[in-house]
Coordinates of C-alpha atoms and ligand atoms in Angstrom, one line a residue:
M1 CA 253.1 1.7 112.2
G2 CA 253.9 2.7 115.8
D3 CA 250.8 1.0 117.6
P4 CA 248.8 -1.3 115.4
R5 CA 245.9 -0.7 117.8
G6 CA 246.3 3.2 118.3
F7 CA 243.4 4.0 116.2
L8 CA 241.2 1.6 118.4
N9 CA 242.4 3.2 121.7
V10 CA 243.0 6.8 121.2
K11 CA 240.5 9.3 120.1
R12 CA 241.3 12.3 117.7
K13 CA 242.4 15.3 119.8
E14 CA 243.1 18.6 118.0
A15 CA 245.3 21.2 119.3
G16 CA 242.6 23.7 119.8
Y17 CA 242.8 27.6 120.1
R18 CA 243.6 30.2 122.8
P19 CA 240.4 31.1 124.7
V20 CA 238.2 33.7 122.6
E21 CA 238.2 36.3 125.2
E22 CA 242.2 36.3 125.4
R23 CA 242.8 36.0 121.7
V24 CA 240.7 38.5 120.2
Q25 CA 242.9 41.3 122.2
D26 CA 246.0 40.6 120.2
Y27 CA 247.2 39.2 116.8
R28 CA 249.3 36.5 117.9
E29 CA 248.5 32.9 116.5
V30 CA 245.5 31.4 117.9
E31 CA 246.2 28.0 117.5
V32 CA 247.9 26.1 120.3
Q33 CA 250.1 22.8 120.4
L34 CA 249.5 19.7 122.3
P35 CA 252.6 18.3 124.4
E36 CA 255.2 16.0 122.7
E37 CA 253.5 12.7 124.3
E38 CA 250.0 13.6 123.3
R39 CA 251.1 14.4 119.9
K40 CA 253.0 10.8 119.8
L41 CA 249.7 9.4 120.7
Q42 CA 247.8 11.4 117.9
A43 CA 250.3 9.9 115.4
S44 CA 249.8 6.6 116.7
R45 CA 246.3 6.7 115.2
C46 CA 247.7 6.4 111.7
M47 CA 246.8 2.9 110.9
D48 CA 249.5 2.7 108.0
C49 CA 246.8 1.6 105.6
G50 CA 247.7 -0.2 102.6
V51 CA 246.4 2.5 99.9
P52 CA 247.1 5.8 101.8
F53 CA 244.6 8.1 100.4
C54 CA 245.9 11.1 102.2
H55 CA 249.1 10.9 100.3
W56 CA 247.0 11.0 97.2
S57 CA 245.0 14.1 98.5
C58 CA 247.9 16.2 99.6
P59 CA 249.1 18.4 96.7
V60 CA 252.7 18.2 97.3
S61 CA 252.2 14.1 98.1
N62 CA 253.3 14.4 101.8
I63 CA 254.4 10.7 102.6
M64 CA 252.1 10.7 106.3
P65 CA 252.2 7.1 107.3
D66 CA 256.1 7.0 107.3
W67 CA 256.5 10.4 109.2
Q68 CA 253.5 9.4 111.9
D69 CA 255.4 6.3 112.9
K70 CA 258.6 8.3 113.3
I71 CA 256.8 10.9 115.2
Y72 CA 255.4 7.8 117.7
R73 CA 258.9 6.7 118.1
G74 CA 260.0 10.3 118.8
E75 CA 262.8 9.8 115.8
W76 CA 262.4 13.6 115.1
K77 CA 265.8 13.7 112.8
A78 CA 263.9 10.8 110.5
A79 CA 260.3 12.5 110.5
Y80 CA 261.8 15.6 109.5
E81 CA 263.8 14.4 106.8
I82 CA 260.7 12.5 105.4
L83 CA 258.8 15.7 105.6
Q84 CA 261.2 18.2 104.1
G85 CA 261.6 15.6 100.9
T86 CA 258.2 16.5 99.8
N87 CA 257.4 20.0 101.5
N88 CA 259.5 22.7 101.2
F89 CA 257.7 24.7 103.7
P90 CA 255.7 22.6 106.3
E91 CA 255.6 25.3 109.0
F92 CA 253.1 27.3 106.4
T93 CA 251.1 24.5 105.5
G94 CA 251.0 23.2 109.1
R95 CA 249.3 26.4 110.0
V96 CA 247.1 27.2 106.9
C97 CA 246.5 24.3 105.1
P98 CA 242.8 23.2 105.0
A99 CA 244.3 19.8 105.2
L100 CA 242.9 18.2 102.1
C101 CA 244.5 15.0 103.4
E102 CA 242.4 14.5 106.7
A103 CA 239.2 14.6 104.2
S104 CA 240.7 11.5 102.7
C105 CA 242.3 9.7 105.8
V106 CA 240.9 5.9 105.4
L107 CA 240.3 6.2 109.3
A108 CA 237.6 9.0 108.3
I109 CA 235.4 6.4 106.4
N110 CA 233.9 5.3 109.7
D111 CA 235.9 7.4 112.8
E112 CA 237.5 10.8 112.9
A113 CA 240.7 11.4 110.7
V114 CA 244.4 11.3 112.0
T115 CA 245.2 15.1 113.1
I116 CA 247.7 15.2 110.1
R117 CA 248.0 18.8 109.9
N118 CA 248.8 19.4 113.4
N119 CA 251.0 16.4 113.5
E120 CA 253.1 18.0 110.5
L121 CA 253.6 21.3 112.3
F122 CA 254.8 19.5 115.6
V123 CA 257.6 17.9 113.2
I124 CA 258.9 21.1 111.8
E125 CA 258.7 23.0 114.9
K126 CA 260.5 20.1 116.6
A127 CA 263.0 20.1 114.0
F128 CA 263.8 23.7 114.3
E129 CA 264.0 23.4 117.9
L130 CA 266.6 20.8 117.5
R131 CA 268.4 22.9 115.1
L132 CA 267.9 20.1 112.2
V133 CA 267.0 22.8 109.8
R134 CA 270.0 24.1 108.8
P135 CA 271.0 26.1 105.5
V136 CA 272.6 24.0 102.8
Q137 CA 274.2 25.3 99.9
P138 CA 274.6 23.3 96.5
E139 CA 277.9 21.5 96.2
K140 CA 278.4 23.1 92.8
R141 CA 276.8 25.7 90.8
T142 CA 275.6 25.2 87.2
G143 CA 276.5 28.6 85.9
K144 CA 272.9 29.1 84.7
K145 CA 270.7 32.3 86.0
V146 CA 267.0 32.0 86.8
A147 CA 264.6 35.0 87.7
V148 CA 261.6 34.2 89.6
I149 CA 259.0 36.8 89.6
G150 CA 256.8 37.1 92.7
G151 CA 258.1 36.1 96.2
G152 CA 254.9 33.9 97.3
P153 CA 255.0 30.4 98.3
A154 CA 254.9 29.4 94.3
G155 CA 258.1 31.9 93.9
L156 CA 259.9 30.5 97.1
A157 CA 259.4 26.8 96.5
C158 CA 260.4 27.3 92.8
A159 CA 263.5 29.1 93.7
D160 CA 264.6 26.9 96.7
N161 CA 264.7 23.9 94.6
L162 CA 266.4 25.3 91.3
N163 CA 268.9 26.6 94.0
K164 CA 269.1 23.4 95.5
A165 CA 269.9 22.1 91.9
G166 CA 272.7 24.4 91.7
H167 CA 271.3 27.0 89.5
S168 CA 271.8 30.7 90.6
V169 CA 268.2 32.3 91.5
V170 CA 267.1 35.5 91.8
I171 CA 263.8 36.5 93.2
F172 CA 262.3 40.0 91.8
E173 CA 259.4 41.0 94.4
A174 CA 257.3 44.0 94.0
E175 CA 256.4 44.5 97.8
D176 CA 259.0 45.5 100.4
S177 CA 259.1 42.0 101.6
V178 CA 258.4 38.5 100.0
G179 CA 255.5 36.3 101.1
G180 CA 252.8 37.0 99.1
Y181 CA 249.5 36.5 100.5
M182 CA 250.9 34.7 103.2
R183 CA 252.6 38.1 104.5
F184 CA 250.1 40.8 103.5
G185 CA 247.0 38.5 103.2
I186 CA 246.9 36.1 105.7
P187 CA 246.5 37.7 109.3
D188 CA 249.1 37.1 112.0
F189 CA 246.6 35.3 114.1
K190 CA 246.9 32.6 111.6
L191 CA 250.4 32.8 110.6
E192 CA 252.9 35.2 112.2
K193 CA 255.3 36.8 110.2
S194 CA 258.4 35.8 111.9
I195 CA 257.6 32.3 110.8
I196 CA 258.0 33.4 107.2
D197 CA 261.2 35.5 108.2
R198 CA 262.7 32.6 109.7
R199 CA 262.3 30.5 106.7
I200 CA 263.6 33.5 104.1
N201 CA 266.8 33.9 106.2
L202 CA 267.7 30.3 105.6
L203 CA 267.1 30.7 101.7
K204 CA 269.1 33.7 101.7
E205 CA 271.9 32.0 103.4
E206 CA 271.5 29.0 100.9
G207 CA 272.2 31.6 98.4
I208 CA 269.0 32.9 96.9
E209 CA 269.2 36.5 96.2
I210 CA 266.1 38.6 97.2
K211 CA 265.4 41.6 95.2
T212 CA 262.6 43.6 96.9
G213 CA 260.5 46.7 95.7
I214 CA 260.9 46.0 92.3
K215 CA 258.0 45.5 90.1
V216 CA 258.6 43.7 86.9
G217 CA 257.2 45.4 84.1
E218 CA 257.6 48.8 85.9
S219 CA 261.0 48.9 87.5
I220 CA 262.8 46.5 85.2
S221 CA 261.4 45.1 81.8
A222 CA 260.6 41.9 80.6
S223 CA 263.1 42.1 77.8
E224 CA 265.7 42.9 80.0
L225 CA 265.0 39.7 82.1
M226 CA 264.7 38.0 78.8
R227 CA 268.5 39.1 78.1
E228 CA 269.9 38.7 81.4
Y229 CA 268.4 35.2 82.6
D230 CA 268.6 31.7 81.1
A231 CA 265.1 30.8 82.2
I232 CA 262.1 32.9 84.1
C233 CA 259.4 31.9 86.0
L234 CA 256.3 34.0 86.7
A235 CA 254.6 33.3 90.3
I236 CA 252.7 36.5 90.3
G237 CA 249.6 35.2 92.1
A238 CA 245.8 35.9 91.1
R239 CA 245.5 39.4 92.3
E240 CA 242.5 40.8 90.2
P241 CA 239.9 41.0 92.8
R242 CA 236.2 40.3 91.8
D243 CA 234.2 43.3 92.2
I244 CA 230.6 43.9 92.7
N245 CA 228.4 45.9 89.8
V246 CA 225.7 47.2 91.6
S247 CA 224.5 50.9 92.2
G248 CA 226.0 52.4 95.5
R249 CA 229.3 50.7 94.8
E250 CA 231.3 54.1 94.6
L251 CA 230.4 55.2 98.0
K252 CA 232.9 55.6 100.7
G253 CA 233.5 52.7 103.2
I254 CA 233.3 50.0 100.8
Y255 CA 236.8 48.4 100.1
F256 CA 238.1 45.3 98.6
A257 CA 239.1 42.6 101.7
M258 CA 242.9 42.8 100.5
Q259 CA 242.9 46.8 101.0
Y260 CA 241.9 46.2 104.3
L261 CA 243.7 43.1 105.3
S262 CA 247.1 44.2 104.0
Q263 CA 246.7 47.6 105.8
Q264 CA 246.2 45.5 109.2
N265 CA 249.1 43.3 108.5
R266 CA 251.2 46.5 107.9
I267 CA 250.0 47.9 111.2
V268 CA 250.9 44.8 113.2
R269 CA 254.3 45.0 111.7
G270 CA 254.6 48.3 113.0
D271 CA 253.7 50.6 110.2
K272 CA 252.6 53.8 110.4
I273 CA 249.4 54.4 108.1
P274 CA 248.7 58.1 107.1
E275 CA 245.3 59.0 109.0
E276 CA 243.2 59.6 105.9
E277 CA 243.8 56.0 104.6
L278 CA 243.2 53.9 108.0
I279 CA 240.2 51.9 107.6
R280 CA 239.1 51.5 111.2
A281 CA 236.3 49.0 112.4
Y282 CA 236.4 49.9 116.0
N283 CA 232.4 50.6 116.9
K284 CA 231.4 50.1 113.2
K285 CA 229.0 47.8 111.9
V286 CA 231.0 45.7 109.5
V287 CA 229.6 43.6 106.8
V288 CA 231.9 41.1 104.8
I289 CA 230.6 39.9 101.3
G290 CA 232.0 36.5 100.6
G291 CA 232.1 33.7 102.9
G292 CA 235.6 32.1 101.9
D293 CA 238.7 32.1 103.7
T294 CA 239.4 35.6 102.9
G295 CA 235.8 36.8 104.1
S296 CA 236.6 35.0 107.4
D297 CA 240.2 36.7 108.2
C298 CA 238.2 39.9 107.4
V299 CA 235.9 38.8 110.3
G300 CA 238.7 38.1 112.6
S301 CA 240.5 41.5 111.8
A302 CA 237.1 43.4 112.5
N303 CA 236.6 41.6 115.7
R304 CA 240.1 42.7 116.7
Q305 CA 239.7 46.2 116.0
G306 CA 236.6 46.2 118.3
A307 CA 234.0 46.0 115.5
A308 CA 230.2 46.6 117.1
Y309 CA 228.8 44.1 115.0
V310 CA 230.1 41.9 112.0
T311 CA 228.0 39.9 109.6
Q312 CA 229.2 37.8 106.7
I313 CA 227.1 37.3 103.8
E314 CA 227.4 34.6 101.0
L315 CA 225.6 33.9 97.7
L316 CA 225.9 30.1 97.7
P317 CA 223.8 28.2 100.3
R318 CA 224.6 27.0 103.5
P319 CA 226.8 23.8 103.2
P320 CA 225.5 20.6 105.1
E321 CA 226.8 19.6 108.4
N322 CA 228.1 16.3 107.0
R323 CA 228.7 14.4 103.9
T324 CA 226.0 13.9 101.3
E325 CA 225.6 10.9 98.8
N326 CA 227.0 13.3 96.2
D327 CA 230.1 14.0 98.4
P328 CA 231.6 10.9 99.3
W329 CA 234.7 10.0 101.1
P330 CA 237.8 10.2 100.0
L331 CA 236.9 13.7 98.1
W332 CA 237.4 16.9 99.7
A333 CA 234.2 17.2 101.9
K334 CA 232.0 20.2 100.9
I335 CA 230.7 20.9 104.2
I336 CA 230.2 23.8 106.6
K337 CA 233.7 25.0 108.1
T338 CA 233.8 27.1 111.0
S339 CA 236.8 29.0 111.6
S340 CA 238.7 30.2 114.7
S341 CA 237.4 33.7 113.3
H342 CA 233.6 32.7 113.2
E343 CA 233.8 31.6 116.9
E344 CA 234.9 35.0 117.9
G345 CA 231.8 36.4 117.1
C346 CA 229.8 36.8 113.7
E347 CA 226.5 36.4 112.2
R348 CA 226.5 34.2 109.1
M349 CA 224.0 34.4 106.4
W350 CA 223.5 32.1 103.2
S351 CA 221.6 32.4 100.1
I352 CA 221.7 36.3 100.2
K353 CA 222.3 38.7 96.9
T354 CA 223.2 42.0 97.2
R355 CA 221.2 44.4 95.3
N356 CA 222.7 48.0 96.0
F357 CA 224.5 50.2 98.5
S358 CA 222.9 53.6 99.7
G359 CA 224.1 55.9 102.1
R360 CA 224.4 59.7 103.1
N361 CA 227.1 62.4 102.2
G362 CA 228.9 60.0 99.9
K363 CA 229.5 57.1 102.8
V364 CA 227.8 53.8 102.7
E365 CA 225.1 53.3 105.5
K366 CA 223.0 50.3 104.1
I367 CA 223.3 47.2 102.0
R368 CA 220.0 46.3 100.4
A369 CA 219.7 42.4 99.7
V370 CA 217.4 39.7 98.6
K371 CA 217.2 36.0 100.1
L372 CA 217.8 33.1 97.3
E373 CA 216.5 29.8 96.7
W374 CA 218.8 27.2 95.0
Y375 CA 217.5 24.6 92.9
N376 CA 219.2 21.7 91.2
E377 CA 218.5 21.9 87.3
D378 CA 220.1 18.9 85.3
G379 CA 223.0 18.7 87.8
R380 CA 223.4 22.2 87.7
Y381 CA 222.8 24.6 90.6
E382 CA 220.7 27.4 89.7
M383 CA 219.4 30.4 91.9
K384 CA 216.0 32.3 92.3
E385 CA 215.3 35.3 94.3
I386 CA 212.6 34.7 96.7
P387 CA 209.6 37.1 96.0
G388 CA 209.2 39.7 99.1
S389 CA 212.3 38.5 100.7
E390 CA 214.2 41.9 100.2
F391 CA 215.9 43.0 103.4
E392 CA 218.3 45.7 104.4
L393 CA 221.5 45.4 106.6
E394 CA 223.1 48.4 108.3
A395 CA 226.8 49.0 107.2
D396 CA 229.5 51.3 108.2
I397 CA 232.1 49.4 106.4
V398 CA 231.5 46.9 103.6
L399 CA 234.4 44.5 102.8
L400 CA 234.5 42.6 99.5
A401 CA 235.9 39.3 99.6
M402 CA 234.3 37.5 96.9
G403 CA 237.6 36.0 95.3
F404 CA 240.0 36.8 92.7
V405 CA 239.0 36.6 88.9
H406 CA 242.7 35.9 87.6
V407 CA 246.1 36.8 87.2
E408 CA 246.9 40.5 86.6
H409 CA 247.1 40.8 82.6
S410 CA 249.7 43.8 82.4
L411 CA 252.9 41.6 82.8
L412 CA 251.4 38.9 80.5
K413 CA 251.1 41.2 77.7
E414 CA 254.7 42.5 78.3
F415 CA 256.0 38.8 77.9
G416 CA 253.5 38.1 75.1
I417 CA 252.2 35.4 77.3
E418 CA 248.9 33.4 76.3
A419 CA 246.0 33.2 79.0
D420 CA 243.6 30.5 79.2
A421 CA 239.8 30.4 78.8
R422 CA 239.8 31.5 82.8
G423 CA 242.3 34.2 82.3
N424 CA 245.2 32.5 83.9
I425 CA 248.5 31.7 82.5
N426 CA 248.5 28.9 79.9
V427 CA 251.2 26.3 80.7
N428 CA 252.2 23.1 79.3
D429 CA 253.3 19.7 81.1
D430 CA 256.7 21.5 82.4
Y431 CA 255.1 24.5 83.4
M432 CA 256.6 26.5 80.4
T433 CA 254.3 29.2 78.8
N434 CA 253.7 29.8 75.2
I435 CA 257.1 32.0 75.2
D436 CA 260.3 29.8 75.2
K437 CA 262.1 29.7 78.6
V438 CA 259.4 31.5 80.5
F439 CA 257.7 29.2 83.0
A440 CA 254.7 29.8 85.3
A441 CA 253.4 28.9 88.6
G442 CA 250.8 28.9 91.6
D443 CA 247.8 30.9 91.5
S444 CA 248.7 32.7 88.2
V445 CA 248.3 29.5 86.6
R446 CA 245.7 27.8 88.7
G447 CA 243.5 30.6 89.7
A448 CA 243.2 31.6 93.4
S449 CA 243.7 28.7 95.4
L450 CA 246.0 27.4 98.4
V451 CA 249.4 27.8 100.0
V452 CA 249.8 24.1 99.4
W453 CA 248.9 24.0 95.8
A454 CA 251.5 27.1 95.3
I455 CA 254.2 25.1 96.9
S456 CA 253.4 22.1 94.7
Q457 CA 253.3 23.9 91.6
G458 CA 256.4 25.9 92.4
R459 CA 258.2 22.6 93.0
E460 CA 256.8 21.4 89.6
A461 CA 257.8 24.4 87.7
A462 CA 261.3 24.2 89.3
M463 CA 261.7 20.4 87.7
G464 CA 260.2 21.9 84.5
I465 CA 262.9 24.5 84.6
N466 CA 265.8 22.2 85.5
R467 CA 265.0 19.8 82.7
Y468 CA 265.0 22.7 80.0
L469 CA 268.5 24.2 81.7
S470 CA 270.2 20.6 81.6
A471 CA 268.8 19.8 78.0
Ligands
FAD1 C1 243.2 36.8 102.8 C2 243.7 35.4 102.1 C3 243.6 34.4 103.1 C4 244.2 33.1 102.9 N1 244.2 32.0 103.5 C5 244.5 30.9 103.2 C6 244.6 30.0 103.9 O1 243.9 30.1 105.3 N2 245.2 28.6 103.7 C7 245.8 28.4 102.5 O2 246.3 27.6 101.9 N3 245.7 29.6 101.5 C8 244.8 30.8 101.8 N4 245.2 31.7 101.0 C9 245.6 31.5 99.7 C10 246.8 31.6 99.6 O3 247.6 32.7 100.1 C11 247.4 31.9 97.9 O4 246.8 30.7 97.3 C12 248.8 31.7 97.9 O5 249.5 32.7 98.5 C13 249.3 32.2 96.1 O6 250.7 31.7 96.4 P1 251.6 32.5 95.0 O7 252.9 32.6 95.3 O8 250.8 31.8 93.4 O9 250.8 34.1 94.8 P2 251.0 35.1 96.0 O10 251.0 34.7 97.5 O11 249.9 35.8 95.4 O12 252.4 35.9 95.7 C14 252.6 36.6 94.4 C15 253.7 37.4 94.6 O13 254.0 38.0 93.2 C16 254.3 39.4 93.5 N5 254.1 40.2 92.3 C17 253.2 40.1 91.4 N6 253.3 40.9 90.3 C18 254.6 41.3 90.5 C19 255.5 41.9 89.5 N7 255.0 42.4 88.2 N8 257.0 41.9 89.9 C20 257.5 41.5 91.0 N9 256.6 40.7 91.8 C21 255.1 40.6 91.6 C22 253.3 39.7 94.6 O14 253.7 41.0 95.3 C23 253.2 38.5 95.6 O15 254.2 38.8 96.4 C24 244.6 33.1 101.3 C25 244.6 34.2 100.5 C26 244.2 35.1 100.7 C27 244.2 36.5 100.3
SF4_2 S1 250.2 20.0 103.3 FE1 247.9 20.1 103.8 S2 247.1 18.5 102.6 FE2 249.4 17.7 102.7 S3 249.8 16.8 104.6 FE3 250.1 18.7 105.3 S4 247.8 19.4 105.9 FE4 247.6 17.7 104.5

């Protein structure tokens, strides 16, 4: 521990964001960084408590107290070496992780948590700046070939660890670039795509082969891969969007969030989108249905496109400002989250159920909705429509951001892979599916989740594959 009194003397200070009026004019990252000396002080707030719950709640089990100490002392190489031992891509989690660790920081019992996510990002960016992050090729190749299907964070982490173990890895990616939802879902204002490219270049230099524009099941069959590779890992995400089955759903102007976000991500990188396919929020009234991360990204994108008004509606009730007694430390706090996109302008409404869409000439114009009352029935939350609370919202564009139901099933059928009760891929403790030598990781196993969980599962699956190949 750098300074034993750090947590008493230094208050939590977040890096913060660029001013709203400036950042809505562009798509560059909104979060800024503290200067080095302030970052060291923030790291000194880590108490090096006897049982670091932050370590327990981080899906990749980052060893925060150890690198906080190195940050405080300015020992960047040591901090980087500890961090990269548990997390393949701290530059991604340092930007987009909701910081599960901070909810269980021991300091947060009666004070504000250490700025763990910001500190993590500082370490990895400092390591890049000091050229400590270099491509390292394995000393010996095992002669075993592994195909990783899907180049999102789960596939990339799995490929990285298998390559480090000496296996020859090929990533097959359906899109024209890897990154998964980090590239085509999460907007640049949270994660600039040059950050992904920087890491992909390293992975390639280390020997991983990446084949883009190849959808397994269409461009190449499952049986071909089964013949050619010693092991296969499916990391294809949970990409079946949740739809809304109400009248008027067929109207023009209603889109899945990913149609909108992936188009905007392509525009930012310079793609030309055919005029008839463009979804433009300029001067439009936009309603986002769904109150999660994806919905918040739609809000931020619509504001940057110059929307006249943005409303976000959510079925669930408004979360409380502070923890309740049913939501104690060190668990993840189910409290209200206000993202940088919300700060940029958006009306948020909770406990709202969409009844139907209506419009003219085949185009959506209105959402008819009703307010809900939530009550606790034997520990289960139930909802009831409030009589007479129906209302209408004007909408030129409706974005459906209600999450993803499960992995797409077509490729599972081709391999003969079994799904679990929730429709995701069923795996054993080694992340192997019911088919010998076929493994799976990430959202396709866990259901739609987080980048850090995808990295964690990619690492675990790599361990399972390594054990299988070494047996
Ligand atoms: C809009 C949005 C915002 C988000 N914001 C955050 C956030 O702020 N923080 C956070 O932690 N998480 C966030 N998430 C969630 C996070 O991005 C995902 O949990 C994570 O990317 C899952 O990683 P994955 O590798 O399992 O799958 P994915 O990222 O979905 O990658 C799967 C890859 O497989 C490819 N693929 C699919 N089928 C095939 C096939 N047959 N052949 C070849 N390739 C195939 C896909 O093209 C894709 O590249 C967000 C998600 C979305 C959609
Ligand atoms: S990956 Fe997420 S949970 Fe883990 S230390 Fe970083 S911010 Fe915390």
